[in-house]
């Protein structure tokens, strides 16, 4: 198989009009024939056109004999009409009925409605587990041989003060900026957007514009994260193949950074399958409302972590065959205490070198939509990430009905 035909596979059908191997061989011929027509299309688009045309022939054929006949006519007409789809028919039906011809556009629109084709495109976007590990995904439950527990002290996530973890609930003074500094190209200084102070300021406000009574910390290593609850492996859960976008909201507690809301959205129907306030293990210190959107009254509806896991780690929801989509998904899966293999992370996919674009900016650049203009919302973020991926593979964000 040449590098140009790698991944060129017939779309699956419930009722096959011809043997898969026969369809596969003819699909390669069809791709080559489209190349001879000198269409103004690159290799990926020619592949999509070939797959869609072959699928149309397969659907229109009642037997292997009619399949071969219809395909022979198509192969002949493609060369005869030099790829002019307005003059070409499949099983007697025109490929394009519109009077305006845009090479491959109609075919692309049709094929992106095919669920099997979209699943293949998503499978091609899965990130290698070794790359996931480099981005702080927990991929195994094995403790390092050289691990030494040095967790007696922690640095405050907000003010960077070193403190004793056992004293986290004692009153203290934590002065910090709630928003991270950004670089101002005009003044060539770093500025805190929460208050406008710069890092070069001599004002006391430079140290922080907000005060709190407790320090807070985050854990990002497996030995530390497992102290709350050990990780659950989705590889042990069999179930149907699905594609889910998810997002968590987190809060600071006496045990670190914990999940307080989880939203899961189905890729193909855009329906919210799960959206729940989650009760953390530790005592809440800061609900991080500016970023989490969670208020104290919301916690009255909280469900314990283990109950949430029982509801989402199932054959119908998150299982070994699920493709999970998210932005900076390592943060979500780590607070969920889940080890999963099939990941599409838009923070990694759209990164430039070491720089990772924010979901807010990525959504605006890709979809021309503004999100996170106020408090964050895990439902909005999950849907935005899902729609970014749909846009990338050419699927309409409003597409909810699919050809199988």
XYZ file of C-alpha atoms in Angstrom:
404
model
C 0.000 0.000 0.000
C 1.437 3.422 -0.970
C 1.547 6.319 1.459
C -1.154 8.040 -0.636
C -3.685 5.248 -0.078
C -2.945 4.647 3.601
C -6.218 4.725 5.536
C -8.296 4.371 2.359
C -10.966 1.929 3.542
C -14.589 1.377 2.439
C -17.276 2.655 4.800
C -19.070 -0.159 6.618
C -22.656 -1.085 5.723
C -25.187 -3.174 7.599
C -25.983 -5.048 4.371
C -22.992 -5.600 2.094
C -23.630 -5.638 -1.656
C -20.142 -7.045 -2.251
C -17.345 -8.683 -0.274
C -15.300 -6.202 1.755
C -12.073 -7.281 0.046
C -13.623 -6.645 -3.389
C -14.820 -3.225 -2.279
C -11.390 -2.459 -0.901
C -9.620 -3.308 -4.186
C -12.092 -1.335 -6.286
C -11.810 1.647 -3.949
C -8.071 1.793 -4.671
C -8.843 1.795 -8.417
C -11.408 4.530 -7.947
C -8.914 6.686 -6.064
C -6.345 6.228 -8.862
C -8.977 7.091 -11.468
C -9.867 10.316 -9.677
C -6.154 11.175 -9.686
C -6.038 10.740 -13.471
C -8.896 13.233 -13.839
C -6.533 15.969 -12.607
C -9.093 17.421 -10.223
C -8.095 20.459 -8.198
C -8.054 18.544 -4.936
C -5.331 17.371 -2.574
C -4.801 13.731 -1.554
C -7.030 13.845 1.581
C -9.926 15.310 -0.397
C -9.465 12.766 -3.197
C -9.660 10.032 -0.544
C -12.929 11.450 0.808
C -14.356 11.694 -2.712
C -13.346 8.103 -3.501
C -14.840 6.741 -0.268
C -18.105 8.621 -0.807
C -18.472 7.569 -4.466
C -17.749 3.924 -3.614
C -20.263 4.104 -0.775
C -22.945 5.409 -3.124
C -22.320 2.562 -5.542
C -22.411 -0.004 -2.717
C -25.711 1.375 -1.378
C -27.270 1.434 -4.842
C -26.263 -2.150 -5.691
C -28.391 -5.179 -4.829
C -25.769 -7.831 -5.635
C -22.052 -8.265 -6.286
C -22.814 -8.356 -10.020
C -24.690 -5.022 -9.997
C -21.972 -3.516 -7.785
C -19.269 -4.407 -10.318
C -21.418 -3.150 -13.197
C -22.220 0.216 -11.599
C -18.594 0.666 -10.603
C -17.294 -0.128 -14.086
C -19.649 2.507 -15.520
C -18.483 5.048 -12.945
C -14.800 4.355 -13.622
C -15.420 4.715 -17.355
C -17.429 7.946 -17.062
C -14.956 9.588 -14.707
C -12.259 9.391 -17.347
C -14.634 10.085 -20.231
C -16.047 13.249 -18.644
C -12.666 14.267 -17.150
C -14.065 14.436 -13.629
C -17.001 16.707 -14.494
C -19.410 15.467 -11.814
C -22.359 17.312 -13.346
C -22.254 14.778 -16.188
C -21.587 11.665 -14.122
C -24.189 9.334 -12.645
C -24.082 6.583 -10.025
C -26.617 3.829 -10.701
C -28.543 6.211 -12.953
C -28.630 9.086 -10.422
C -26.549 12.247 -10.948
C -23.682 12.764 -8.527
C -24.410 16.497 -8.372
C -27.802 17.992 -9.089
C -26.781 21.616 -8.520
C -26.111 23.781 -11.571
C -23.095 25.268 -9.838
C -20.107 22.981 -9.638
C -17.614 23.199 -6.797
C -15.158 20.327 -7.073
C -15.640 17.887 -4.240
C -17.772 20.194 -2.058
C -21.047 18.288 -2.439
C -19.257 15.014 -1.928
C -17.487 16.351 1.181
C -20.805 17.500 2.659
C -22.290 14.073 2.075
C -19.428 12.034 3.441
C -19.162 14.022 6.666
C -22.692 12.819 7.418
C -21.378 9.246 7.392
C -20.770 8.126 10.978
C -18.153 5.513 10.052
C -16.147 8.081 8.110
C -16.267 10.550 11.018
C -15.226 7.828 13.466
C -12.193 7.101 11.290
C -11.270 10.796 11.205
C -11.555 10.966 14.997
C -9.481 7.799 15.379
C -6.759 9.451 13.301
C -6.683 12.335 15.794
C -6.113 10.182 18.885
C -2.979 11.215 20.769
C -0.231 8.683 21.421
C -0.131 7.585 25.105
C 3.570 8.498 25.312
C 2.725 12.073 24.306
C -0.109 12.101 26.828
C 2.347 11.127 29.580
C 4.570 14.078 28.657
C 1.556 16.322 29.186
C 1.007 14.994 32.737
C -1.694 12.432 31.962
C -1.635 9.587 34.473
C -1.368 6.454 32.322
C -0.445 3.819 34.923
C -0.951 2.995 38.603
C 2.672 2.010 39.198
C 4.604 3.963 41.820
C 8.128 5.004 40.732
C 10.871 2.841 42.257
C 12.619 5.949 43.595
C 9.476 7.509 45.056
C 9.945 9.197 48.438
C 6.996 10.826 50.149
C 8.000 14.462 50.664
C 4.477 15.787 50.920
C 4.630 17.252 54.432
C 4.913 20.730 52.927
C 3.392 22.369 49.852
C 3.705 25.669 48.016
C 0.521 27.723 47.926
C -0.954 27.683 44.431
C -2.014 31.308 44.838
C 0.791 33.151 46.660
C 3.604 30.556 46.431
C 4.163 30.548 50.203
C 5.485 27.263 51.616
C 3.227 25.835 54.298
C 2.572 22.637 56.237
C -0.276 20.638 54.698
C -1.627 19.517 58.063
C -2.138 23.194 58.926
C -4.090 24.065 55.803
C -7.308 24.809 57.710
C -5.596 27.172 60.175
C -6.202 30.859 59.558
C -3.396 32.709 57.794
C -2.999 35.511 55.263
C -2.823 34.582 51.581
C -2.342 37.593 49.272
C -2.603 36.819 45.574
C -3.813 37.768 42.103
C -6.805 35.631 40.992
C -5.788 35.936 37.325
C -2.433 34.993 35.822
C -0.164 37.717 34.512
C -0.106 38.425 30.778
C 2.546 40.126 28.675
C 1.850 43.661 27.430
C 3.684 44.172 24.132
C 3.360 47.966 24.276
C 4.877 48.445 27.740
C 6.980 45.275 27.530
C 5.892 44.298 31.033
C 3.735 41.600 32.586
C 0.365 42.811 33.837
C -2.242 41.183 36.072
C -5.597 41.595 34.244
C -7.551 41.268 37.504
C -6.340 44.637 38.791
C -4.055 46.156 36.154
C -0.946 46.044 38.339
C 2.350 45.206 36.647
C 5.157 43.041 37.965
C 7.441 46.100 37.979
C 5.100 48.142 40.179
C 6.370 49.326 43.578
C 2.872 49.251 45.053
C 1.862 46.635 47.642
C -0.862 45.704 45.147
C 1.904 44.115 43.068
C 1.925 41.245 45.576
C -1.786 40.626 45.154
C -5.140 42.361 44.878
C -7.083 39.734 46.831
C -6.718 38.223 50.290
C -7.787 34.858 51.672
C -7.607 33.146 55.063
C -6.096 29.872 53.845
C -3.360 28.683 51.519
C -4.254 26.125 48.824
C -2.365 23.532 46.790
C -2.616 21.275 43.751
C -1.260 17.787 43.151
C -0.355 16.570 39.671
C 1.642 13.378 40.316
C 0.154 9.914 40.700
C 1.648 9.238 44.183
C 0.052 12.424 45.526
C -3.249 12.212 43.641
C -3.905 8.626 44.725
C -3.911 9.632 48.404
C -7.487 10.868 48.045
C -8.686 7.958 45.922
C -6.822 5.591 43.629
C -7.276 5.819 39.875
C -9.855 3.742 37.990
C -8.868 2.133 34.674
C -11.457 2.348 31.910
C -9.677 -0.507 30.119
C -11.474 -2.840 32.541
C -14.911 -1.634 31.383
C -16.243 -3.100 28.148
C -18.916 -1.215 26.258
C -20.136 0.323 23.034
C -17.976 2.667 20.991
C -18.911 6.302 21.522
C -17.453 9.811 21.411
C -17.840 12.066 24.441
C -16.765 15.624 25.177
C -16.267 16.338 28.858
C -15.237 19.121 31.157
C -14.818 19.462 34.924
C -14.988 22.412 37.249
C -12.623 22.300 40.212
C -12.319 23.833 43.676
C -9.627 24.042 46.343
C -10.231 21.833 49.373
C -8.290 20.674 52.394
C -7.092 17.741 50.254
C -5.985 19.758 47.235
C -7.686 20.541 43.919
C -10.897 18.537 43.520
C -13.739 18.075 41.051
C -16.985 19.841 41.971
C -18.867 19.573 38.660
C -18.727 17.180 35.721
C -20.415 17.572 32.332
C -20.411 14.942 29.559
C -21.802 15.674 26.066
C -22.388 13.208 23.217
C -20.489 14.104 20.028
C -23.028 12.791 17.543
C -26.257 14.068 19.114
C -24.878 17.114 20.984
C -27.014 16.002 23.937
C -25.804 16.453 27.505
C -25.621 12.936 28.938
C -24.392 13.840 32.394
C -24.164 17.103 34.339
C -23.741 16.871 38.082
C -22.389 18.819 41.057
C -19.852 16.569 42.809
C -19.098 16.412 46.527
C -15.322 16.572 47.128
C -13.465 14.449 49.673
C -11.943 17.405 51.493
C -13.425 20.436 53.221
C -14.034 23.245 50.721
C -11.637 26.175 51.097
C -12.332 28.076 47.881
C -14.964 27.157 45.282
C -12.937 29.155 42.754
C -16.246 30.632 41.583
C -14.683 33.035 39.074
C -13.382 30.040 37.118
C -15.668 27.209 38.218
C -19.004 29.006 38.179
C -19.902 27.044 41.328
C -21.520 28.838 44.262
C -21.961 27.616 47.849
C -25.692 26.993 47.357
C -24.911 24.698 44.393
C -23.123 22.307 46.740
C -26.460 21.422 48.377
C -27.116 19.309 45.243
C -23.714 17.593 45.318
C -23.430 13.824 44.788
C -20.549 11.836 46.360
C -17.577 11.058 44.092
C -18.021 7.270 44.211
C -21.689 7.559 43.223
C -20.680 9.695 40.253
C -18.092 7.135 39.155
C -20.679 4.350 39.393
C -22.942 6.326 37.063
C -20.403 7.339 34.423
C -18.035 4.356 34.208
C -20.457 2.042 32.433
C -20.832 0.191 29.155
C -23.145 2.953 27.895
C -21.076 5.961 28.939
C -17.317 6.015 29.618
C -15.727 2.659 28.801
C -12.607 1.250 27.120
C -13.971 2.034 23.625
C -14.911 5.646 24.337
C -13.113 8.507 22.598
C -12.888 11.381 25.082
C -12.554 14.970 23.839
C -11.448 17.861 26.032
C -9.160 20.865 26.375
C -6.292 20.280 28.788
C -8.060 17.027 29.570
C -5.267 15.825 31.852
C -6.572 18.219 34.505
C -10.080 16.781 34.226
C -9.090 13.110 34.192
C -6.650 13.587 37.052
C -9.308 15.069 39.354
C -11.709 12.367 38.171
C -9.021 9.752 38.993
C -9.433 8.035 35.612
C -6.846 6.348 33.383
C -7.983 6.299 29.755
C -6.245 5.618 26.430
C -8.378 7.166 23.664
C -7.887 10.916 24.028
C -8.349 13.934 21.745
C -6.983 17.000 23.529
C -7.431 20.308 21.692
C -4.842 21.974 23.948
C -2.236 19.566 22.543
C -3.553 19.426 18.974
C -3.568 23.186 18.540
C -0.441 23.954 20.567
C 2.407 25.923 19.006
C 5.647 24.559 20.391
C 5.408 24.727 24.187
C 2.649 27.320 24.046
C -0.898 26.058 24.581
C -3.744 28.244 23.390
C -6.601 28.826 25.819
C -10.000 27.325 25.036
C -11.455 30.833 25.058
C -9.086 32.010 22.302
C -9.261 28.735 20.377
C -13.066 28.881 20.283
C -13.039 32.456 19.031
C -10.399 31.760 16.376
C -12.052 28.535 15.169
C -15.775 29.190 15.626
C -15.933 33.001 15.959
C -17.754 32.477 19.266
C -17.061 34.099 22.619
C -17.069 31.906 25.717
C -15.955 32.378 29.319
C -16.980 36.041 29.276
C -18.011 35.639 32.909
C -17.934 32.665 35.247
C -16.889 29.426 33.559
C -19.447 26.757 32.701
C -18.360 23.135 32.180
C -21.309 22.544 29.833
C -20.349 25.483 27.630
C -16.687 24.475 27.642
C -17.399 20.819 26.755
C -19.626 21.844 23.835
C -17.110 24.426 22.604
C -14.273 21.862 22.593
C -16.477 19.350 20.769
C -17.419 21.941 18.137
C -13.781 22.872 17.560
C -13.098 19.236 16.632
C -16.188 19.104 14.403
C -14.964 22.205 12.593
C -11.513 20.675 12.154
C -12.864 17.560 10.408
C -15.454 19.470 8.372
C -18.588 18.414 10.258
C -21.408 20.886 10.785
C -21.797 21.747 14.473
C -25.565 21.404 13.965
C -25.285 17.884 12.512
C -27.344 15.461 14.627
C -28.540 12.908 12.046
C -26.025 10.504 10.567
C -25.763 7.927 7.791
C -24.497 4.578 9.070
